[in-house]
Amino acid sequence: MRTARFNPLPGLNLTLGFTIFYLTIIVLLPIAALFLALLDISWSEFWEVATNERAMSAYKLSLGASFIAALLNATFGTLLAWVLVRYRFPGRRFIDGLIDFPFALPTAVAGLTLASMFAANGWLGQFLVPLGIRGAFTQLGVIIALTFVGMPFAVRTLQPVLESFDRGVEEAAASLGSSRLRTFLQVIFPTLFPTIMTGFALSFARALGEYGSIVFISGNIPFQTEIAPQLIVMRLEQYDYVGAIALAMVLLVFSFIVLAAINCLEHWAARFERQ
Amino acid sequence: MNLPKKQRERTSSSQRSTQEPGWVKWSLIGIAGLFAVVFLFLPLINVFVQAFSKGWVHYFKVLADPDTISAIKLTLLVAAISVPANVIFGVAASWAIAKFEFRGKSLLLTFIDLPFSISPVVSGLMFILLFGVNGLFGPLLDHLGIKIIFAVPGIVLATIFVTFPFVARELIPAMQAEGSDQEQAAMTMGASGWQTFWYVTLPSIKWGLLYGVILCNARAMGEFGAVSVVSGHITGLTDTVPLRVEKLYNEFDPAAPFAVASLLALLALVTLGIKTYLEWKTERDEHQGQQLAREVVGEPGKNFARDLPAHSPK
């Protein structure tokens, strides 16, 4: 260990030792258990249960619904962040506070209340269901719940960047005769884009692992509204550990890919901001 | 504003060129506001309306049910263990990470964030593979007569796992921002390590710590996926409040799950209330600090303000 200069503060050994001990017991050991369990499964067995028809349709829904939800979050999240940062209007603080609500609300409650709102006799369902828009116990319901839980990530990622955005650039564009729309599309949006993508990836990652809210709103119909985490629970309830472990491993790999993508995006966004 | 006239004119004209036309502005506000109210606010109101749809008496009857009471007790117990455990970890980790330089720090930071990117269901499964009947330590635990999975210890462990990063993530940047000059000064003047921590470090990070604690607590009390996998759903024994909501949802009384869910919605509202208060307070403290600095040093940009280390660019 090298220190750049003399550091008289005590406690490095104690705190770092405890940190590593606690991290190992609580986080690393359980993760290791999953990898160890994988060793007991032969490759062909793994491939069979990880890629059977039901598993494939669960991945497809998990990835597809998470993608659409993240796209909706990036769109509405950008709109909300823009409105909250740039405009002053009555109720602004109230809406700003609402943004964190999906983060603070337990997901089970989110799923419960969204399912009841979009059901045929619910507050929104009574208008939407006659139009053929069914938001409860359908794939659309899955998208709705995933959008709800991911919303704060998109808004809160963009908000601070938008707040520190250098308006001198906009003024320069305007003084050079650029229209407001053109300034937005060619000057503001490209600068914000890496951050919007980070928000997109964060809410995608959140959606990919989500379970609590989906239990209530999806109806859990195999091949139709069953997402990957739900199928893992289903396999566990049948004591099919091999099936559960294989699916969990695939989901874990998806999460790590998204995590790596988020890291790259954050580097990109940070480099962008410096320029 | 008491800017000189020329400057004021420049500000207003530059603002005009960087603002959207009124109709664009108000339509954007309208769409965003409508979306937030319909998609974020109505669900909250819906919880309470449905909870009271059969009247106050029915509402309290659901809450007074012995199985609901035991679920509330279990949730409080789980939070009472997992939050302090993660606070101790968060303080230790942030002290080591913020005050010292060592190799492998960024790897450690990545590891601390890991639980955020693992699906709660997968985390629950990991604990079954460790402590379940057929798990790594299953035979040993069975021999000792200790039950972790489908019992309270498993619920506590799963909750600690999913809430692991919350406190540490708030404290690390807070401690890094404070630096270690004040601690070093205290040590030079003869304070012991603990005294330095209690009287110098802790007061400076208390709001960040509280912020982390309330977020950690909200997640600990509301966790569903991980807890659902390890709990075994034994009514009256291993049902937490969110699991109780699910069980009631699958029964005949449509108002009952909402009555229990209203408790969790209240928790979310209290959490948001404290969070907003803390953010407002930090903002105000910063503002006052800046004002104080101006009063002591004079207007920034004049005199010796440039000597202030606080103005050094990032």
XYZ file of C-alpha atoms in Angstrom:
589
model
C 0.000 0.000 0.000
C 1.342 3.406 -0.957
C 0.071 6.698 0.355
C 0.889 9.879 -1.475
C 1.521 11.735 1.782
C 1.545 11.019 5.497
C -1.982 10.278 6.718
C -2.336 10.452 10.511
C -5.936 9.190 10.592
C -6.403 5.825 12.301
C -8.757 2.996 11.512
C -7.866 1.950 7.979
C -7.192 -1.629 8.990
C -10.286 -1.850 11.172
C -12.740 -0.275 8.723
C -11.328 -1.796 5.553
C -11.081 -5.182 7.248
C -14.691 -5.013 8.407
C -15.863 -3.746 4.999
C -14.244 -6.622 3.164
C -15.452 -9.164 5.745
C -19.067 -7.936 5.603
C -18.997 -7.645 1.807
C -17.724 -11.207 1.533
C -20.340 -12.682 3.872
C -23.352 -10.749 2.589
C -22.638 -10.305 -1.123
C -19.739 -12.327 -2.479
C -20.503 -15.622 -0.718
C -24.102 -15.808 -2.041
C -22.908 -14.958 -5.569
C -20.230 -17.643 -5.265
C -22.928 -20.107 -4.178
C -24.774 -19.548 -7.454
C -21.621 -20.166 -9.504
C -20.750 -23.249 -7.430
C -24.245 -24.653 -7.932
C -23.766 -24.152 -11.657
C -20.754 -26.494 -11.591
C -23.042 -29.392 -10.632
C -25.058 -28.942 -13.807
C -23.807 -30.425 -17.063
C -23.588 -28.107 -20.083
C -26.218 -29.967 -22.093
C -28.597 -29.976 -19.137
C -28.012 -26.249 -18.615
C -28.568 -25.482 -22.283
C -31.776 -27.524 -22.335
C -33.453 -25.770 -19.373
C -32.026 -22.324 -20.141
C -33.269 -22.294 -23.724
C -36.512 -24.272 -23.685
C -39.583 -22.706 -25.206
C -41.037 -21.334 -21.973
C -37.706 -19.834 -20.908
C -37.213 -18.206 -24.318
C -40.641 -16.600 -24.238
C -39.915 -15.329 -20.700
C -36.591 -13.722 -21.805
C -38.287 -12.235 -24.829
C -40.970 -10.600 -22.702
C -38.479 -9.498 -20.024
C -36.135 -7.886 -22.558
C -38.867 -6.543 -24.830
C -41.056 -5.057 -22.103
C -38.010 -3.616 -20.296
C -36.832 -2.061 -23.572
C -40.192 -0.436 -24.316
C -40.516 0.722 -20.693
C -37.003 2.219 -20.784
C -37.824 3.937 -24.087
C -41.013 5.423 -22.587
C -39.008 6.489 -19.540
C -36.311 8.122 -21.644
C -38.981 10.048 -23.584
C -41.221 11.146 -20.724
C -38.263 11.377 -18.360
C -36.551 13.875 -20.683
C -39.785 15.849 -21.012
C -40.298 15.898 -17.217
C -36.675 16.816 -16.484
C -36.814 19.614 -19.082
C -40.066 21.048 -17.753
C -38.926 20.829 -14.113
C -35.543 22.459 -14.750
C -36.405 25.085 -17.341
C -39.878 26.328 -16.408
C -41.421 27.865 -13.322
C -45.115 27.078 -12.932
C -47.578 26.443 -10.110
C -47.302 22.856 -8.859
C -43.699 22.434 -9.987
C -42.467 21.392 -6.534
C -45.355 18.935 -6.204
C -44.498 17.219 -9.508
C -40.806 17.239 -8.609
C -41.672 15.418 -5.390
C -43.891 12.935 -7.252
C -40.958 11.799 -9.397
C -39.400 9.954 -6.449
C -42.673 8.316 -5.516
C -42.158 5.070 -7.512
C -38.759 4.770 -5.839
C -40.185 5.096 -2.323
C -43.322 3.010 -2.893
C -42.864 -0.742 -2.323
C -43.210 -2.444 -5.689
C -45.942 -4.772 -4.446
C -48.138 -1.750 -3.744
C -47.301 -0.274 -7.160
C -48.388 -3.478 -8.892
C -51.526 -3.750 -6.771
C -52.747 -0.219 -7.410
C -51.803 -0.145 -11.121
C -53.606 -3.453 -11.704
C -56.731 -2.071 -10.050
C -56.555 1.207 -12.005
C -56.291 -0.519 -15.382
C -58.828 -3.286 -14.634
C -62.161 -3.094 -16.521
C -63.887 -1.327 -13.599
C -60.846 0.729 -12.528
C -60.333 4.491 -12.750
C -58.509 4.332 -16.082
C -59.717 0.918 -17.227
C -63.346 2.009 -17.488
C -62.322 4.380 -20.290
C -59.488 2.356 -21.813
C -60.932 -1.172 -21.853
C -63.907 -0.199 -24.119
C -61.259 1.164 -26.522
C -59.538 -2.224 -26.480
C -56.643 -1.078 -24.274
C -56.270 -3.672 -21.540
C -53.652 -2.677 -19.004
C -54.236 -5.457 -16.465
C -53.183 -9.096 -16.850
C -51.636 -8.440 -20.292
C -48.193 -7.734 -21.729
C -49.201 -4.067 -21.781
C -49.660 -4.338 -18.004
C -46.090 -5.577 -17.667
C -44.870 -2.556 -19.657
C -46.962 -0.178 -17.536
C -45.566 -1.539 -14.258
C -41.966 -1.511 -15.538
C -42.362 2.070 -16.760
C -43.690 3.097 -13.349
C -40.791 1.599 -11.374
C -38.119 2.916 -13.780
C -39.365 6.508 -14.112
C -37.286 8.117 -11.298
C -34.032 6.792 -12.784
C -34.545 8.517 -16.128
C -35.597 11.874 -14.649
C -33.096 12.040 -11.793
C -30.154 11.164 -14.056
C -30.906 13.958 -16.505
C -32.010 16.687 -14.087
C -28.600 17.688 -12.628
C -26.957 17.687 -16.075
C -29.700 19.903 -17.450
C -29.350 22.245 -14.461
C -25.639 22.758 -15.090
C -26.109 23.048 -18.854
C -24.218 26.051 -20.223
C -26.871 28.341 -21.668
C -24.195 30.407 -23.339
C -24.127 27.765 -26.075
C -27.831 28.256 -26.689
C -27.388 32.014 -26.779
C -24.564 31.627 -29.258
C -26.712 29.440 -31.489
C -29.599 31.894 -31.242
C -27.393 34.884 -32.007
C -26.112 33.075 -35.075
C -29.705 32.923 -36.273
C -30.639 29.384 -35.377
C -34.312 28.821 -34.694
C -35.272 27.526 -31.245
C -36.246 24.101 -32.625
C -33.003 23.809 -34.544
C -31.005 24.859 -31.463
C -32.750 22.154 -29.485
C -32.266 19.421 -32.082
C -28.704 20.278 -33.127
C -27.170 21.825 -30.000
C -29.028 20.852 -26.833
C -30.196 17.323 -27.638
C -26.826 15.962 -28.845
C -25.186 17.240 -25.641
C -27.818 15.629 -23.439
C -27.942 12.401 -25.450
C -25.290 10.405 -23.501
C -27.040 11.262 -20.235
C -30.447 10.351 -21.660
C -28.942 7.015 -22.729
C -27.557 6.497 -19.206
C -31.032 7.097 -17.788
C -32.439 4.706 -20.403
C -29.937 2.001 -19.392
C -30.543 2.524 -15.658
C -34.296 2.152 -15.995
C -33.767 -0.836 -18.336
C -31.588 -2.488 -15.682
C -34.173 -1.773 -13.004
C -36.952 -3.231 -15.185
C -35.011 -6.371 -16.075
C -34.882 -7.606 -12.479
C -38.290 -6.344 -11.369
C -40.625 -8.872 -9.793
C -42.842 -7.398 -7.053
C -45.105 -5.226 -9.176
C -45.354 -7.752 -12.026
C -46.811 -10.440 -9.738
C -49.910 -8.312 -9.308
C -50.425 -6.866 -12.773
C -49.316 -9.620 -15.177
C -51.688 -12.416 -14.198
C -48.679 -14.733 -14.616
C -49.829 -16.539 -17.769
C -47.091 -18.897 -19.132
C -45.907 -18.012 -22.673
C -47.869 -14.739 -22.508
C -47.215 -12.534 -19.499
C -44.556 -14.522 -17.651
C -41.280 -12.618 -17.194
C -37.958 -14.318 -16.390
C -37.917 -13.616 -12.604
C -41.436 -15.044 -12.370
C -40.342 -18.230 -14.121
C -37.452 -18.577 -11.639
C -39.921 -18.424 -8.746
C -42.169 -20.911 -10.547
C -39.265 -23.358 -10.957
C -38.329 -22.965 -7.280
C -41.889 -23.711 -6.213
C -41.667 -26.944 -8.225
C -38.325 -27.725 -6.510
C -36.723 -27.636 -9.981
C -33.430 -26.157 -8.763
C -31.582 -26.839 -12.012
C -34.187 -24.848 -13.939
C -34.092 -21.986 -11.434
C -30.277 -21.830 -11.364
C -29.982 -21.866 -15.167
C -32.523 -19.050 -15.560
C -30.940 -17.053 -12.739
C -27.547 -17.377 -14.430
C -28.905 -16.086 -17.748
C -30.613 -13.179 -15.971
C -27.381 -12.420 -14.076
C -25.414 -12.320 -17.340
C -28.002 -9.920 -18.830
C -27.652 -7.698 -15.723
C -23.858 -7.657 -15.946
C -23.966 -6.744 -19.644
C -26.307 -3.847 -18.845
C -24.078 -2.828 -15.913
C -21.038 -2.732 -18.198
C -23.025 -0.713 -20.735
C -24.044 1.765 -18.012
C -20.402 2.204 -16.986
C -19.390 2.901 -20.582
C -22.267 5.349 -20.997
C -21.344 7.193 -17.813
C -17.759 7.573 -19.039
C -19.068 8.822 -22.354
C -21.435 11.288 -20.654
C -18.681 12.548 -18.342
C -16.326 13.100 -21.293
C -19.113 14.894 -23.123
C -19.758 17.208 -20.203
C -16.099 18.176 -19.920
C -15.958 19.248 -23.537
C -32.919 42.508 -9.297
C -30.630 45.452 -8.914
C -28.323 44.849 -11.843
C -27.138 47.871 -13.815
C -29.609 48.807 -16.539
C -27.404 47.749 -19.418
C -26.806 44.312 -17.931
C -30.499 43.832 -17.232
C -31.369 44.553 -20.850
C -28.795 42.068 -22.058
C -30.137 39.382 -19.737
C -33.715 39.787 -20.907
C -32.858 39.817 -24.606
C -30.611 36.766 -24.302
C -33.335 35.007 -22.371
C -35.842 35.694 -25.109
C -33.588 34.112 -27.714
C -33.140 30.979 -25.610
C -36.755 30.442 -24.694
C -39.501 28.528 -26.399
C -42.640 30.315 -27.596
C -45.329 30.473 -24.884
C -47.597 27.894 -26.469
C -44.757 25.357 -26.711
C -43.776 25.951 -23.103
C -47.295 25.576 -21.743
C -48.100 22.493 -23.853
C -44.911 20.809 -22.589
C -45.853 21.694 -19.001
C -49.380 20.411 -19.668
C -48.253 17.050 -21.057
C -45.644 16.534 -18.337
C -48.064 17.567 -15.599
C -50.873 15.365 -16.926
C -48.513 12.396 -17.224
C -47.184 12.889 -13.678
C -50.642 13.263 -12.162
C -52.274 10.345 -14.013
C -49.346 7.960 -13.868
C -47.741 8.854 -10.524
C -50.332 10.600 -8.356
C -53.561 8.712 -9.168
C -52.042 5.330 -8.179
C -51.327 6.763 -4.712
C -54.862 8.138 -4.275
C -56.258 4.849 -5.587
C -54.568 2.910 -2.764
C -56.378 4.915 -0.092
C -59.731 5.077 -1.911
C -59.768 1.301 -2.382
C -58.574 0.727 1.193
C -61.527 2.683 2.597
C -64.040 1.433 -0.001
C -65.772 -0.659 2.660
C -65.581 1.965 5.368
C -63.396 2.772 8.346
C -64.621 -0.121 10.439
C -63.691 -2.677 7.814
C -60.333 -0.961 7.278
C -59.347 -1.256 10.914
C -60.756 -4.775 11.124
C -58.314 -5.851 8.373
C -55.419 -4.139 10.136
C -56.314 -5.619 13.517
C -56.309 -9.160 12.138
C -53.703 -11.177 14.111
C -51.980 -12.290 10.883
C -51.660 -8.672 9.716
C -50.357 -7.603 13.130
C -47.739 -10.366 13.072
C -46.721 -9.322 9.532
C -46.268 -5.724 10.741
C -44.196 -6.936 13.701
C -42.002 -9.069 11.441
C -41.420 -6.206 8.996
C -40.428 -3.892 11.879
C -38.091 -6.555 13.270
C -36.440 -7.158 9.886
C -35.903 -3.426 9.344
C -34.620 -3.025 12.932
C -31.862 -5.550 12.223
C -30.977 -4.910 8.591
C -30.874 -1.089 8.668
C -28.398 -0.799 11.606
C -26.276 -3.586 10.087
C -25.993 -1.654 6.828
C -25.371 1.608 8.704
C -22.367 0.102 10.495
C -21.096 -1.241 7.185
C -21.777 2.059 5.404
C -19.865 4.100 7.978
C -16.891 1.699 8.002
C -16.757 1.450 4.199
C -17.018 5.194 3.639
C -14.340 5.933 6.251
C -11.917 3.548 4.549
C -12.801 4.679 1.023
C -13.050 8.437 1.590
C -10.148 9.001 3.995
C -7.510 6.663 2.595
C -5.895 5.684 -0.670
C -5.419 1.997 -1.356
C -5.146 -0.336 -4.278
C -8.352 -1.969 -5.536
C -10.615 0.864 -4.408
C -12.605 1.026 -7.624
C -13.076 -2.736 -7.575
C -14.401 -2.436 -4.010
C -16.829 0.294 -5.143
C -18.060 -1.937 -7.965
C -18.634 -4.791 -5.523
C -20.569 -2.529 -3.154
C -22.947 -1.607 -5.995
C -23.457 -5.219 -7.111
C -26.700 -5.912 -5.191
C -28.376 -3.075 -7.134
C -27.861 -4.851 -10.429
C -28.936 -8.319 -9.336
C -32.626 -9.191 -9.614
C -34.111 -9.563 -6.103
C -35.423 -12.987 -7.094
C -31.910 -14.117 -8.026
C -30.584 -12.792 -4.689
C -33.201 -14.829 -2.845
C -32.218 -17.903 -4.833
C -28.564 -17.373 -3.872
C -29.443 -17.615 -0.177
C -31.428 -20.813 -0.808
C -28.345 -22.268 -2.517
C -26.278 -21.319 0.537
C -28.538 -22.193 3.455
C -31.395 -24.288 1.994
C -31.836 -28.009 2.733
C -29.778 -28.967 -0.337
C -27.554 -25.880 -0.098
C -23.846 -25.564 0.659
C -24.338 -25.196 4.411
C -27.655 -27.091 4.458
C -26.374 -30.331 6.055
C -24.343 -28.421 8.663
C -27.284 -26.188 9.646
C -29.587 -29.208 9.748
C -27.142 -30.953 12.082
C -27.033 -27.905 14.356
C -30.807 -27.537 14.215
C -30.655 -23.989 12.806
C -33.290 -22.925 10.284
C -32.437 -19.985 8.008
C -34.445 -20.528 4.845
C -38.245 -20.360 5.227
C -37.579 -18.643 8.563
C -36.847 -15.154 9.912
C -33.000 -15.260 9.569
C -33.325 -15.895 5.815
C -35.684 -12.919 5.450
C -33.228 -10.726 7.361
C -30.244 -11.861 5.249
C -32.105 -11.350 1.956
C -33.182 -7.880 3.106
C -29.630 -6.938 4.120
C -28.441 -8.063 0.666
C -30.910 -5.970 -1.352
C -30.441 -2.870 0.855
C -26.659 -3.329 1.102
C -25.482 -0.307 -0.975
C -27.977 2.350 0.219
C -26.153 3.861 3.221
C -22.636 3.395 1.824
C -23.599 5.108 -1.457
C -24.839 8.202 0.379
C -21.938 8.366 2.830
C -18.973 7.826 0.478
C -19.529 11.017 -1.593
C -20.500 12.959 1.557
C -17.247 12.013 3.308
C -15.182 12.558 0.177
C -16.613 16.076 -0.138
C -15.665 16.861 3.468
C -12.059 15.758 2.942
C -9.951 14.823 5.950
C -8.347 18.144 6.925
C -10.634 18.674 9.926
C -10.023 15.157 11.216
C -6.290 15.591 10.818
C -6.454 18.879 12.731
C -8.410 17.191 15.547
C -5.874 14.368 15.708
C -2.978 16.836 15.809
C -4.639 18.566 18.760
C -4.671 15.299 20.646
C -8.123 13.824 20.021
C -8.342 10.050 19.916
C -9.588 8.255 16.797
C -13.065 7.669 18.249
C -13.326 11.229 19.547
C -12.411 12.517 16.119
C -15.072 10.341 14.541
C -17.818 11.243 17.047
C -17.166 14.982 17.329
C -15.770 15.885 13.911
C -16.791 13.368 11.246
C -20.245 12.324 12.412
C -21.685 15.863 12.761
C -20.503 16.693 9.252
C -22.124 13.662 7.642
C -25.253 13.332 9.804
C -27.717 14.531 7.129
C -26.247 12.281 4.464
C -26.386 9.410 6.941
C -30.028 10.099 7.762
C -30.816 10.294 4.025
C -29.233 6.888 3.476
C -31.034 5.442 6.489
C -34.526 6.454 5.349
C -33.956 5.134 1.803
C -32.514 1.900 3.210
C -35.441 1.594 5.618
C -38.062 2.168 2.900
C -36.551 -0.575 0.769
C -36.095 -2.919 3.751
C -39.749 -2.614 4.764
C -41.045 -2.793 1.205
C -38.848 -5.518 -0.303
C -40.888 -8.176 -2.059
C -38.941 -10.336 -4.528
C -35.981 -11.516 -2.456
C -38.049 -11.954 0.701
C -40.781 -13.794 -1.194
C -38.281 -16.425 -2.385
C -36.791 -17.195 1.053
C -39.812 -16.685 3.309
C -41.832 -19.829 2.632
C -45.042 -17.777 3.068
C -46.068 -19.245 6.430
C -49.050 -17.135 7.532
C -48.497 -15.545 10.928
C -44.836 -16.576 10.988
C -42.815 -15.590 7.920
C -45.175 -13.180 6.131
C -43.884 -9.613 5.989
C -46.265 -6.749 5.196
C -45.670 -6.849 1.388
C -46.133 -10.645 1.393
C -49.330 -10.199 3.415
C -50.585 -7.834 0.683
C -50.036 -10.550 -1.919
C -51.770 -13.196 0.165
C -54.823 -10.996 0.714
C -54.842 -10.122 -3.002
C -55.406 -13.795 -3.796
C -58.326 -14.024 -1.334
C -61.934 -12.949 -1.658
C -61.973 -9.456 -0.050
C -60.889 -6.816 -2.625
C -60.474 -4.035 -0.028
C -58.227 -6.024 2.325
C -54.927 -5.953 0.336
C -55.354 -2.201 -0.153
C -55.899 -1.651 3.567
C -52.549 -3.329 4.333
C -50.928 -1.677 1.288
C -52.051 1.732 2.604
C -49.579 1.276 5.476
C -46.748 0.867 2.956
C -48.017 3.839 0.950
C -47.932 5.905 4.153
C -44.366 4.738 4.700
C -43.497 5.938 1.191
C -45.094 9.330 1.884
C -43.209 9.749 5.166
C -39.976 8.714 3.412
C -40.551 11.280 0.660
C -41.418 13.934 3.247
C -38.184 13.423 5.189
C -36.186 13.184 1.959
C -37.579 16.477 0.648
C -36.923 18.140 4.036
C -33.302 16.909 4.045
C -32.694 18.105 0.485
C -34.184 21.499 1.314
C -32.076 21.717 4.467
C -28.822 20.802 2.709
C -29.540 23.357 0.002
C -30.246 26.038 2.612
C -27.134 25.183 4.637
C -25.005 25.444 1.506
C -26.603 28.768 0.657
C -26.016 30.095 4.183
C -22.450 28.846 4.085
C -21.840 30.746 0.869
C -23.433 33.852 2.330
C -21.300 33.569 5.450
C -18.201 33.172 3.320
C -19.175 36.317 1.396
C -19.693 38.284 4.618
C -16.373 37.203 6.047
C -14.317 37.445 2.888
C -16.230 40.049 0.924
C -17.759 39.670 -2.501
C -16.280 36.780 -4.456
C -13.955 37.932 -7.155
C -12.752 40.851 -5.038
C -9.966 41.070 -2.469
C -8.492 37.785 -1.403
C -11.462 35.590 -2.255
C -9.351 33.852 -4.868
C -7.268 32.415 -2.045
C -10.216 30.390 -0.788
C -9.622 26.723 -1.559
C -13.384 26.195 -1.957
C -13.269 27.995 -5.309
C -10.774 25.648 -6.861
C -12.182 24.193 -10.083
C -13.220 20.555 -10.157
